[in-house]
mmCIF file of C-alpha atoms in Angstrom:
data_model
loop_
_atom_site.group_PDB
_atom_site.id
_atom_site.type_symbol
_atom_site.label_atom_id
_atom_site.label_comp_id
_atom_site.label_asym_id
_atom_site.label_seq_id
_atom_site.Cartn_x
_atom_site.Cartn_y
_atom_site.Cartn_z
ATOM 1 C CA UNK A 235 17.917 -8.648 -6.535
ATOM 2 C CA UNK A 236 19.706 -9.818 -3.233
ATOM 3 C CA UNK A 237 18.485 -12.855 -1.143
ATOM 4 C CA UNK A 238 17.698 -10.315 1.730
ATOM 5 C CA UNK A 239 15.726 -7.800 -0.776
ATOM 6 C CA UNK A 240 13.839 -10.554 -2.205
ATOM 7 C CA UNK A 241 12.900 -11.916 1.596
ATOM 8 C CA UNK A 242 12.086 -8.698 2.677
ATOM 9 C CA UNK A 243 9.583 -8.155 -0.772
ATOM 10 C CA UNK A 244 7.926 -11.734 -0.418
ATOM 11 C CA UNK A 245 7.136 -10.841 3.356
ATOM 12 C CA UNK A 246 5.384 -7.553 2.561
ATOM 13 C CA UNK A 247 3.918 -9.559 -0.717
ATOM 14 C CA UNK A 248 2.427 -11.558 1.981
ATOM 15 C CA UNK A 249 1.194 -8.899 3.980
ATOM 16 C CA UNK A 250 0.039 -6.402 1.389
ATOM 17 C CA UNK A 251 -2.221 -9.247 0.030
ATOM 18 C CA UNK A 252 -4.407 -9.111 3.478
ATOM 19 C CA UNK A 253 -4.944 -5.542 3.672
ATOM 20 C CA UNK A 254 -8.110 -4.907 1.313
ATOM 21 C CA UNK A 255 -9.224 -8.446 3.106
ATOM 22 C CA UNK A 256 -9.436 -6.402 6.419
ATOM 23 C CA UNK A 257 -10.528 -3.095 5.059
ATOM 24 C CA UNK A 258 -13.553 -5.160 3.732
ATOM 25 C CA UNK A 259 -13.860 -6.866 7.597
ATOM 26 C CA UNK A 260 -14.161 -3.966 9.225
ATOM 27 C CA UNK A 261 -16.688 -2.567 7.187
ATOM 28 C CA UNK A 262 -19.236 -4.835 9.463
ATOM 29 C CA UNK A 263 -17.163 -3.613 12.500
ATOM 30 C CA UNK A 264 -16.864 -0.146 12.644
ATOM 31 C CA UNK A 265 -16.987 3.002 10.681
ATOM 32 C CA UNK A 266 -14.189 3.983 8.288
ATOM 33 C CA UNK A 267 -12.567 6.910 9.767
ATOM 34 C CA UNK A 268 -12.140 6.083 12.737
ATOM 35 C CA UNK A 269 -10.764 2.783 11.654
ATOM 36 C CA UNK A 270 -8.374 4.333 9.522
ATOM 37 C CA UNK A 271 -7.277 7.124 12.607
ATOM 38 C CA UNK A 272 -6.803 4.580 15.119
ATOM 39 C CA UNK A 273 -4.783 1.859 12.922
ATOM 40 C CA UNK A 274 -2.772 5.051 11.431
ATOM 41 C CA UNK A 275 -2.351 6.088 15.127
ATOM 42 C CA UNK A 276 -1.176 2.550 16.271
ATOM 43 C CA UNK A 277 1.335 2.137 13.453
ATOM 44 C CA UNK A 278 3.241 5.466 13.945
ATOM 45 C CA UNK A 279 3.988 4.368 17.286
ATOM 46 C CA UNK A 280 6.859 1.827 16.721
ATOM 47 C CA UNK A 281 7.933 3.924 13.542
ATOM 48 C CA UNK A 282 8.716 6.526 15.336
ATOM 49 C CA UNK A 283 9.706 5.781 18.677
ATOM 50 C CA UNK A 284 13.312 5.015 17.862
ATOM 51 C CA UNK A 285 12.915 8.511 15.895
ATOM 52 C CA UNK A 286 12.290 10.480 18.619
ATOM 53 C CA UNK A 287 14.948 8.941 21.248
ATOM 54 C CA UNK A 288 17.302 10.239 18.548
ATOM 55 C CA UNK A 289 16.369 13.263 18.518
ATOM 56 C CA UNK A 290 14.928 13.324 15.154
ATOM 57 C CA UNK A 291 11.314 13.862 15.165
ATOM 58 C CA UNK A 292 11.624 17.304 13.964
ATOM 59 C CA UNK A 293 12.787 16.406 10.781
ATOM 60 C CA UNK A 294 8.995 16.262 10.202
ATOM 61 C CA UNK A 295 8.260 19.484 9.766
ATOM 62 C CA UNK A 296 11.806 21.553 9.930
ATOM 63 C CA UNK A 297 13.498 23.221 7.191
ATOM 64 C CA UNK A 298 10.830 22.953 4.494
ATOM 65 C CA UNK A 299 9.820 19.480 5.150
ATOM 66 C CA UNK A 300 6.197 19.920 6.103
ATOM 67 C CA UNK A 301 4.992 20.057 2.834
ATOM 68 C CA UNK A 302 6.177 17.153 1.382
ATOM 69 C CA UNK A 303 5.598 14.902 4.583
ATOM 70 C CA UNK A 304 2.079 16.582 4.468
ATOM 71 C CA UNK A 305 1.761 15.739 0.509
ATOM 72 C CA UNK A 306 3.260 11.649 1.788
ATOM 73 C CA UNK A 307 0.527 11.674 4.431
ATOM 74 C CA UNK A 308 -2.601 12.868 2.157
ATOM 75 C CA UNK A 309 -1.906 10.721 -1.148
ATOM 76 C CA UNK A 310 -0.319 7.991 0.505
ATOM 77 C CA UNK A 311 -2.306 7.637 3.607
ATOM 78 C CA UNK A 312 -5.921 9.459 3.947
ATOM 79 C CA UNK A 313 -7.261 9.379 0.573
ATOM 80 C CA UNK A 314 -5.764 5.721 -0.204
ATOM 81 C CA UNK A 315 -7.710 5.264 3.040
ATOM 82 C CA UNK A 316 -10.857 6.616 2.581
ATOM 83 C CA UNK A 317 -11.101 4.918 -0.625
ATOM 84 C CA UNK A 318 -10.695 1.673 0.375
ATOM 85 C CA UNK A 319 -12.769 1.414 2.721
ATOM 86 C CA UNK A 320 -16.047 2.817 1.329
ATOM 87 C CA UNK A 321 -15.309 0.819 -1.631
ATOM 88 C CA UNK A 322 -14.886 -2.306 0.618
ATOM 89 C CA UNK A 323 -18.873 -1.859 1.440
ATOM 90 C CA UNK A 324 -19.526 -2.806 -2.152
ATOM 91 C CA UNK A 325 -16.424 -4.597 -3.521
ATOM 92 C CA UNK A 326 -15.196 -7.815 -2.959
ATOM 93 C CA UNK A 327 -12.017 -7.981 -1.912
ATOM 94 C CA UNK A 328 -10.606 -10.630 -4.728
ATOM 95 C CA UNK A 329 -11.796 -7.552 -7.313
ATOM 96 C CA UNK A 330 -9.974 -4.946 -5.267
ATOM 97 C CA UNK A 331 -7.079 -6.625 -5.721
ATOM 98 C CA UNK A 332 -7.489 -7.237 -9.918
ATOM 99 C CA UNK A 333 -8.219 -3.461 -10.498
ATOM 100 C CA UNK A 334 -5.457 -2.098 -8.123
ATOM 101 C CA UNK A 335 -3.415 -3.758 -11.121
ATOM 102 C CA UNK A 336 -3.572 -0.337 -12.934
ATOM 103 C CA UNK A 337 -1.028 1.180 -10.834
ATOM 104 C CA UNK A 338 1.338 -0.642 -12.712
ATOM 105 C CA UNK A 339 0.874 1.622 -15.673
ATOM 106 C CA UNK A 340 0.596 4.661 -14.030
ATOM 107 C CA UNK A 341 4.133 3.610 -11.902
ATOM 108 C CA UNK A 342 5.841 2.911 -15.249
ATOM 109 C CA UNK A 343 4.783 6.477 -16.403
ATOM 110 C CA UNK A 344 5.528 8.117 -12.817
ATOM 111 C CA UNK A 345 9.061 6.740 -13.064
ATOM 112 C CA UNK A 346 10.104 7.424 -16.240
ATOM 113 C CA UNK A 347 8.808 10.983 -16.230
ATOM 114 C CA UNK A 348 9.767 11.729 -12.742
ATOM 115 C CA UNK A 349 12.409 9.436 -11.425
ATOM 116 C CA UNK A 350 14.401 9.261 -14.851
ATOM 117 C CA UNK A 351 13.774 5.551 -15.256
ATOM 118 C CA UNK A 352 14.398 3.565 -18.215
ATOM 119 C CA UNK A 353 11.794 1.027 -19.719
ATOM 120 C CA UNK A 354 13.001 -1.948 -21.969
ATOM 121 C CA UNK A 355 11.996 -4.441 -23.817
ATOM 122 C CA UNK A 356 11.854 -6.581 -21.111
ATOM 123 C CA UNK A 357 9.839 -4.391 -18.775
ATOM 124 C CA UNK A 358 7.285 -4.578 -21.004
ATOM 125 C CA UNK A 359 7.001 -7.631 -21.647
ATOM 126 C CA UNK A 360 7.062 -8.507 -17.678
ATOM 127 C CA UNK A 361 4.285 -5.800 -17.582
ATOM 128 C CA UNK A 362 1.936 -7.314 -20.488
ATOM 129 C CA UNK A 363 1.982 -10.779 -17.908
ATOM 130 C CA UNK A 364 1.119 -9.022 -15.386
ATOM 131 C CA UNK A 365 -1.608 -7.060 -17.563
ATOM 132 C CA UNK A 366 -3.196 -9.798 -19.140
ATOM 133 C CA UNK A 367 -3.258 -11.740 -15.910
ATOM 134 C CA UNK A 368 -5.617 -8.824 -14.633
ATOM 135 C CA UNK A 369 -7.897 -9.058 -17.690
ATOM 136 C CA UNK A 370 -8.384 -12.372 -17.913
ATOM 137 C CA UNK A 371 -8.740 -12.416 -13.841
ATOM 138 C CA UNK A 372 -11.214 -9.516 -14.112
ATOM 139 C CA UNK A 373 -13.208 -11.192 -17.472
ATOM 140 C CA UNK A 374 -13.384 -14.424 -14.901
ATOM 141 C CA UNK A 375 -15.284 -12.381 -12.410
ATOM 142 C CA UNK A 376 -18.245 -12.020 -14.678
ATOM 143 C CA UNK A 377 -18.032 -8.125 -14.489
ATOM 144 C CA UNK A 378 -19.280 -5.781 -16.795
ATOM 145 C CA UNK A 379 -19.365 -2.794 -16.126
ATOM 146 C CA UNK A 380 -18.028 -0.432 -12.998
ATOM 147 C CA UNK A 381 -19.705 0.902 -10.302
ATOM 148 C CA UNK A 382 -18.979 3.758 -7.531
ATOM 149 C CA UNK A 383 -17.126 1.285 -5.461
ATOM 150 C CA UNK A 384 -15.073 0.001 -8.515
ATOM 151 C CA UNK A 385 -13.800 4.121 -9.878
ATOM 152 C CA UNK A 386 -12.862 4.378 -6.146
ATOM 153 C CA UNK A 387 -10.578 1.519 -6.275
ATOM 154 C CA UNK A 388 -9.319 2.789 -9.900
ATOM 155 C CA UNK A 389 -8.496 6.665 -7.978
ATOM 156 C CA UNK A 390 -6.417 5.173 -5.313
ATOM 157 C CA UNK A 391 -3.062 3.854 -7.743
ATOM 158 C CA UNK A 392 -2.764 7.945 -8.796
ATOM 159 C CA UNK A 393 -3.276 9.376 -4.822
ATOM 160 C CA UNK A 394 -0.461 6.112 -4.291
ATOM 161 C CA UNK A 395 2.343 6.908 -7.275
ATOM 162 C CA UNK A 396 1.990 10.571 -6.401
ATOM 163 C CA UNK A 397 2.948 9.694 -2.830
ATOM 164 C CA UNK A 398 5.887 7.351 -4.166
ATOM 165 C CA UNK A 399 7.808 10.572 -5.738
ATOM 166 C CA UNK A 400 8.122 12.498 -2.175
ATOM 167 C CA UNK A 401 8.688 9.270 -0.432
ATOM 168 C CA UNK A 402 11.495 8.308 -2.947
ATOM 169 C CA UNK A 403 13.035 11.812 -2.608
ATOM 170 C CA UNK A 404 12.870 12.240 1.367
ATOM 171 C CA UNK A 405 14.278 8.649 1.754
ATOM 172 C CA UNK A 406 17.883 9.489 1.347
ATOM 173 C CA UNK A 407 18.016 12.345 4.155
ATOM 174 C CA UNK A 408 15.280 11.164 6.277
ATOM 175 C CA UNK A 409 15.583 7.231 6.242
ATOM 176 C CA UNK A 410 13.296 4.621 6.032
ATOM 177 C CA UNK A 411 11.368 4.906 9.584
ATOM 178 C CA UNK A 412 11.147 8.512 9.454
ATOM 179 C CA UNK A 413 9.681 8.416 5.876
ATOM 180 C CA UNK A 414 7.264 5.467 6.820
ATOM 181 C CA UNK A 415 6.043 7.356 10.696
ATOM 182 C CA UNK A 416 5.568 10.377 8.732
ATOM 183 C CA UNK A 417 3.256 9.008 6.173
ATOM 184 C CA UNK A 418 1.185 7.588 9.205
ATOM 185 C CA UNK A 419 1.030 10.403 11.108
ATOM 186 C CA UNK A 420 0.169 13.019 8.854
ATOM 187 C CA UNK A 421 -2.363 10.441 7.110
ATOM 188 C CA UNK A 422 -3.893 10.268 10.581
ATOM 189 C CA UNK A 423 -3.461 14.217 11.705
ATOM 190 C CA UNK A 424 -5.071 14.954 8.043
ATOM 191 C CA UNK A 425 -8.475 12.713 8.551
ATOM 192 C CA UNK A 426 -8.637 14.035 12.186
ATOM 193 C CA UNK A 427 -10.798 16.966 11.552
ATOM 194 C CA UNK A 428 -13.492 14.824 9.628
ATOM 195 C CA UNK A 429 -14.396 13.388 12.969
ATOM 196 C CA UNK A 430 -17.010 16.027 14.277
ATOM 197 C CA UNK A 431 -18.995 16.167 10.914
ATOM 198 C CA UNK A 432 -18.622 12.501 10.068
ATOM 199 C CA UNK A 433 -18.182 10.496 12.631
ATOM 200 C CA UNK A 434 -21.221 10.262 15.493
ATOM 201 C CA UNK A 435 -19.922 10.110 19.156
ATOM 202 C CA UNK A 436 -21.246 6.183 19.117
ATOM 203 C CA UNK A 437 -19.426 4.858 16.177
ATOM 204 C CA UNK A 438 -16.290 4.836 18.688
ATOM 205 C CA UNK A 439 -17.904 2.201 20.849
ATOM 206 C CA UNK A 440 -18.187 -0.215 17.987
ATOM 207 C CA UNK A 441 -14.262 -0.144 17.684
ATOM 208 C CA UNK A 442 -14.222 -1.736 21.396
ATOM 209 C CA UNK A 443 -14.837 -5.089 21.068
ATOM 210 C CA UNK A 444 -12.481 -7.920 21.055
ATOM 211 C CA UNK A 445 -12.955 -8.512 17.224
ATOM 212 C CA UNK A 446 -12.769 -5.028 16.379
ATOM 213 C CA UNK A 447 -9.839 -4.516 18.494
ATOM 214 C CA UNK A 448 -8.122 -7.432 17.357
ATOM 215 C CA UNK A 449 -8.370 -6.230 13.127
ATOM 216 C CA UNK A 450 -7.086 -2.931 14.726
ATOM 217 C CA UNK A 451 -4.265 -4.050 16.130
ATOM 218 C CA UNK A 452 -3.101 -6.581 13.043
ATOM 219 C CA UNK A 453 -4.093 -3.840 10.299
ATOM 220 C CA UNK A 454 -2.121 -1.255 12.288
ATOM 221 C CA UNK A 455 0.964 -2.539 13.234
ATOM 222 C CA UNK A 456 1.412 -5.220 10.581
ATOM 223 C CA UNK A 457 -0.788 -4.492 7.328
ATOM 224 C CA UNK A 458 0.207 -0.467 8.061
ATOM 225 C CA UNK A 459 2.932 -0.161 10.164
ATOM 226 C CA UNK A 460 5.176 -3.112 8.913
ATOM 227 C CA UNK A 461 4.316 -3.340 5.493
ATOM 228 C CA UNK A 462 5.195 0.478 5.011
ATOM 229 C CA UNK A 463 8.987 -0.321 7.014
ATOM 230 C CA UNK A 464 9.178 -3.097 4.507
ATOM 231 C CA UNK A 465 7.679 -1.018 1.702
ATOM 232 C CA UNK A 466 10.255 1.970 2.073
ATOM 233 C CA UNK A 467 13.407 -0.422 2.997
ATOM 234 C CA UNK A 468 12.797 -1.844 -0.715
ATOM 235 C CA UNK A 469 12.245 1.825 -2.274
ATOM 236 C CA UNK A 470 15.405 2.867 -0.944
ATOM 237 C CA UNK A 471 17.032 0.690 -3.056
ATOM 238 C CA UNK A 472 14.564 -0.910 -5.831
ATOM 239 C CA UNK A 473 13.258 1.129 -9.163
ATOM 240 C CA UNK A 474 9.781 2.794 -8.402
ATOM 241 C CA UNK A 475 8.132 1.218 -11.192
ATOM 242 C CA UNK A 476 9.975 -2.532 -10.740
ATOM 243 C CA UNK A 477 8.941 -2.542 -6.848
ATOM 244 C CA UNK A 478 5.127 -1.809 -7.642
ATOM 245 C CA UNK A 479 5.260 -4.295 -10.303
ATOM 246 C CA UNK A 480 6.903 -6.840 -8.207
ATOM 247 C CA UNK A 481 4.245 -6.028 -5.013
ATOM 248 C CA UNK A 482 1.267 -5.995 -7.411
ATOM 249 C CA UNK A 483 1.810 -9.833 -7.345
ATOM 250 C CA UNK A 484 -0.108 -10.320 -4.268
ATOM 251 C CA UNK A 485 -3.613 -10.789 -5.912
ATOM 252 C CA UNK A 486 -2.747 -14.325 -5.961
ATOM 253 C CA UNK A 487 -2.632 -14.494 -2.339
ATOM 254 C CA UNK A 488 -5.608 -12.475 -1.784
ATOM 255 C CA UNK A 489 -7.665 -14.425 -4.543
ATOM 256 C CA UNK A 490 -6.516 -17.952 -2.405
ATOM 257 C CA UNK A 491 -7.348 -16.323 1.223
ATOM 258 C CA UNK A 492 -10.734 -15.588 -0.224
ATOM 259 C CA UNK A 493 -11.682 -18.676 -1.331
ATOM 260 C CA UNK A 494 -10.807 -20.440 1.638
ATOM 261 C CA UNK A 495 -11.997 -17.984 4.738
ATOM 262 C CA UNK A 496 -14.813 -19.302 5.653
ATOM 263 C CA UNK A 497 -16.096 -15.925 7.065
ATOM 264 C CA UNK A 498 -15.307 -14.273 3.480
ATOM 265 C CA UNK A 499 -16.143 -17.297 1.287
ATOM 266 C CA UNK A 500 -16.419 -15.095 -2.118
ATOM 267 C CA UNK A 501 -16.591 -17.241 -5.660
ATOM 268 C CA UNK A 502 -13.154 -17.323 -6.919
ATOM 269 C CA UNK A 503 -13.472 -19.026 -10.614
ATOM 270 C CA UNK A 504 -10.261 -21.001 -12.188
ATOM 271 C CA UNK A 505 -9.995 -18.364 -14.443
ATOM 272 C CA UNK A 506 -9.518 -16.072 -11.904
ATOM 273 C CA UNK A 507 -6.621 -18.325 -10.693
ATOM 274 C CA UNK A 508 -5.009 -18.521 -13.980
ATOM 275 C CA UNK A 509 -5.174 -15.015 -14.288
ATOM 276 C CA UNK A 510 -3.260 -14.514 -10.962
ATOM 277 C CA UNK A 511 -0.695 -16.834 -11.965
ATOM 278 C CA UNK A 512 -0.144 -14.525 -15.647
ATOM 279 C CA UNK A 513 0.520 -11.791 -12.800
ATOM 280 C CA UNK A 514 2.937 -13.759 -10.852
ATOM 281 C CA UNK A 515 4.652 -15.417 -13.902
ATOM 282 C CA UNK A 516 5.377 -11.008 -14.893
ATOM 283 C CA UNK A 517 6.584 -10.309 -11.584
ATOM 284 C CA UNK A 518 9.160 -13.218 -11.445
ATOM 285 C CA UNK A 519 10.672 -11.893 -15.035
ATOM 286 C CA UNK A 520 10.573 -8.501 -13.793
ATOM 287 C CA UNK A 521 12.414 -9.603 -10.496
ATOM 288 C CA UNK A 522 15.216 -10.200 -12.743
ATOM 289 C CA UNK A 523 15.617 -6.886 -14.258
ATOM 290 C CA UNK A 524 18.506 -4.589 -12.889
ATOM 291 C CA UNK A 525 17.501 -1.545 -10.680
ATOM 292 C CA UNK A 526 19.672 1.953 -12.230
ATOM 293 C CA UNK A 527 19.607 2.816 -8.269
ATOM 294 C CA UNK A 528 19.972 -0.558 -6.774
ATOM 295 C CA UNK A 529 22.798 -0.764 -3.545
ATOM 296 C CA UNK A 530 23.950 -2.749 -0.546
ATOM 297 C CA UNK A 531 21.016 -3.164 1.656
ATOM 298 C CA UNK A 532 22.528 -1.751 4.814
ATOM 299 C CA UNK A 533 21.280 -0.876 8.088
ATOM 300 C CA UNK A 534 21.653 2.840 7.597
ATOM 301 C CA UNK A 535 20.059 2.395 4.649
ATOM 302 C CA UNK A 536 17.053 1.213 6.588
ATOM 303 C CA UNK A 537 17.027 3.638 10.007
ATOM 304 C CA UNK A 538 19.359 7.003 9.081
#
């Protein structure tokens, strides 16, 4: 990897690892749709702006892309959504973050059946890290069994990878922006209609005050918005199953934020610590491992 793709990977590392801390803050806030619609809304709105002074925004749903931008929007964008944040009610965010580590498995599969990628020796072994880092991390959190909120987390990696194949395939035509806007968009125009029958005309005035406004405006344009620019700019170029291997390192960002937040203040054991460390030990091993479709990072790479 480059100096400038691993830069660009640490940031959204960085990032990523506060997202299911805010899906869980808002819970207290506001309601979940309309959460998700406005911070969908707000992130589409720098993707896209430089998308449609070129001309381009019609790429969105011209010559037989509506379909696939549709499929981006609803597994990458409103289920993902909807999921996290019921299962935020009930789930504490340091355990979100351990059982999201399943995705890795399911990427590895996705890529090599879909994207024609090749798993070694030392794949594996950067995977088994990462693995065992989860079980000991989820062992630490004196768990037992799983609840509703825990199989939500646990449906959101397969709604995710399926997402990953029509992002990885529209990226060379449409570009990263284009890609990124479209997943927001269509994530938002898709949860739209749940409004009237789930959504009561009050629940909008909770997302007006200054605390709710402010999580809007960081989970939309930074925890959404950027992280998906940052997200698709590495996809362009990275292995599917490497990239979500390398970004499933963030637990151990997540599982420090929540142990010293004072407004989250959730037990976070040593082991649990160790465990994260397993996962970020993997992802360094893996970040050595050649990409089969790795190139110059480029600004057309990033805006065509």
């Amino acid at each position: 990897m480059t100096r400038a793709q691993k830069t660009i990977l640490l940031t959204n590392i960085l990032i990523t690892a506060t997202s299911s801390i805010g899906a869980r803050l808002s819970m207290g806030m506001m309601d979940p749709i309309p959460f998700a619609v406005l911070t969908l809304a707000l992130a589409s709105v720098p993707l896209l702006a430089g998308e449609i002074q070129r001309g381009r925004i019609s790429l969105l749903w011209s010559g037989g892309r509506l379909w696939p931008f549709l499929a981006l929007g609803l597994f990458g964008t409103a289920l993902p959504s909807l999921l996290l944040f019921y299962a935020g009610k009930t789930v504490p965010a340091s355990r979100i973050v351990v059982l999201a580590q399943v995705e890795i498995l399911i990427s590895m599969a996705t890529g090599a059946i879909f994207l024609n990628e090749k798993i070694g020796r030392r794949k594996w072994g950067a995977t088994a890290l990462i693995l065992t880092g989860m079980l000991i991390a989820l062992g630490a959190g004196a768990v037992t069994s799983l609840g509703r909120g825990e199989l939500l987390i646990l449906a959101m990696p397969p709604c995710f990878q399926l997402s990953h194949i029509f992002g990885k395939k529209l990226l060379p035509e449409m570009g990263v922006s284009l890609v990124a806007g479209g997943r927001t968009l269509y994530g938002m125009l898709i949860l739209l209609p749940l409004i009237p029958f789930f959504v009561p005309a009050e629940s909008w005035s909770r997302c007006l005050t200054p605390p709710a406004l402010s999580l809007i405006l960081f989970q939309g344009l930074i925890t959404t918005g950027l992280s998906l620019w940052l997200w698709y700019t590495s996809l362009a170029e990275l292995d599917l199953s490497k990239l979500t291997t390398l970004l499933l390192t963030y637990p151990l960002v997540t599982l420090f934020l929540s142990r010293i937040l004072p407004f989250l203040n959730e037990p976070v054991g040593p082991g649990q610590f160790f465990g994260a460390a397993l996962v970020l030990a993997g992802g360094a091993l893996m970040s050595k491992l050649p990409s089969q479709e790795a190139r110059p990072l480029t600004p057309a790479a990033i805006i065509d």
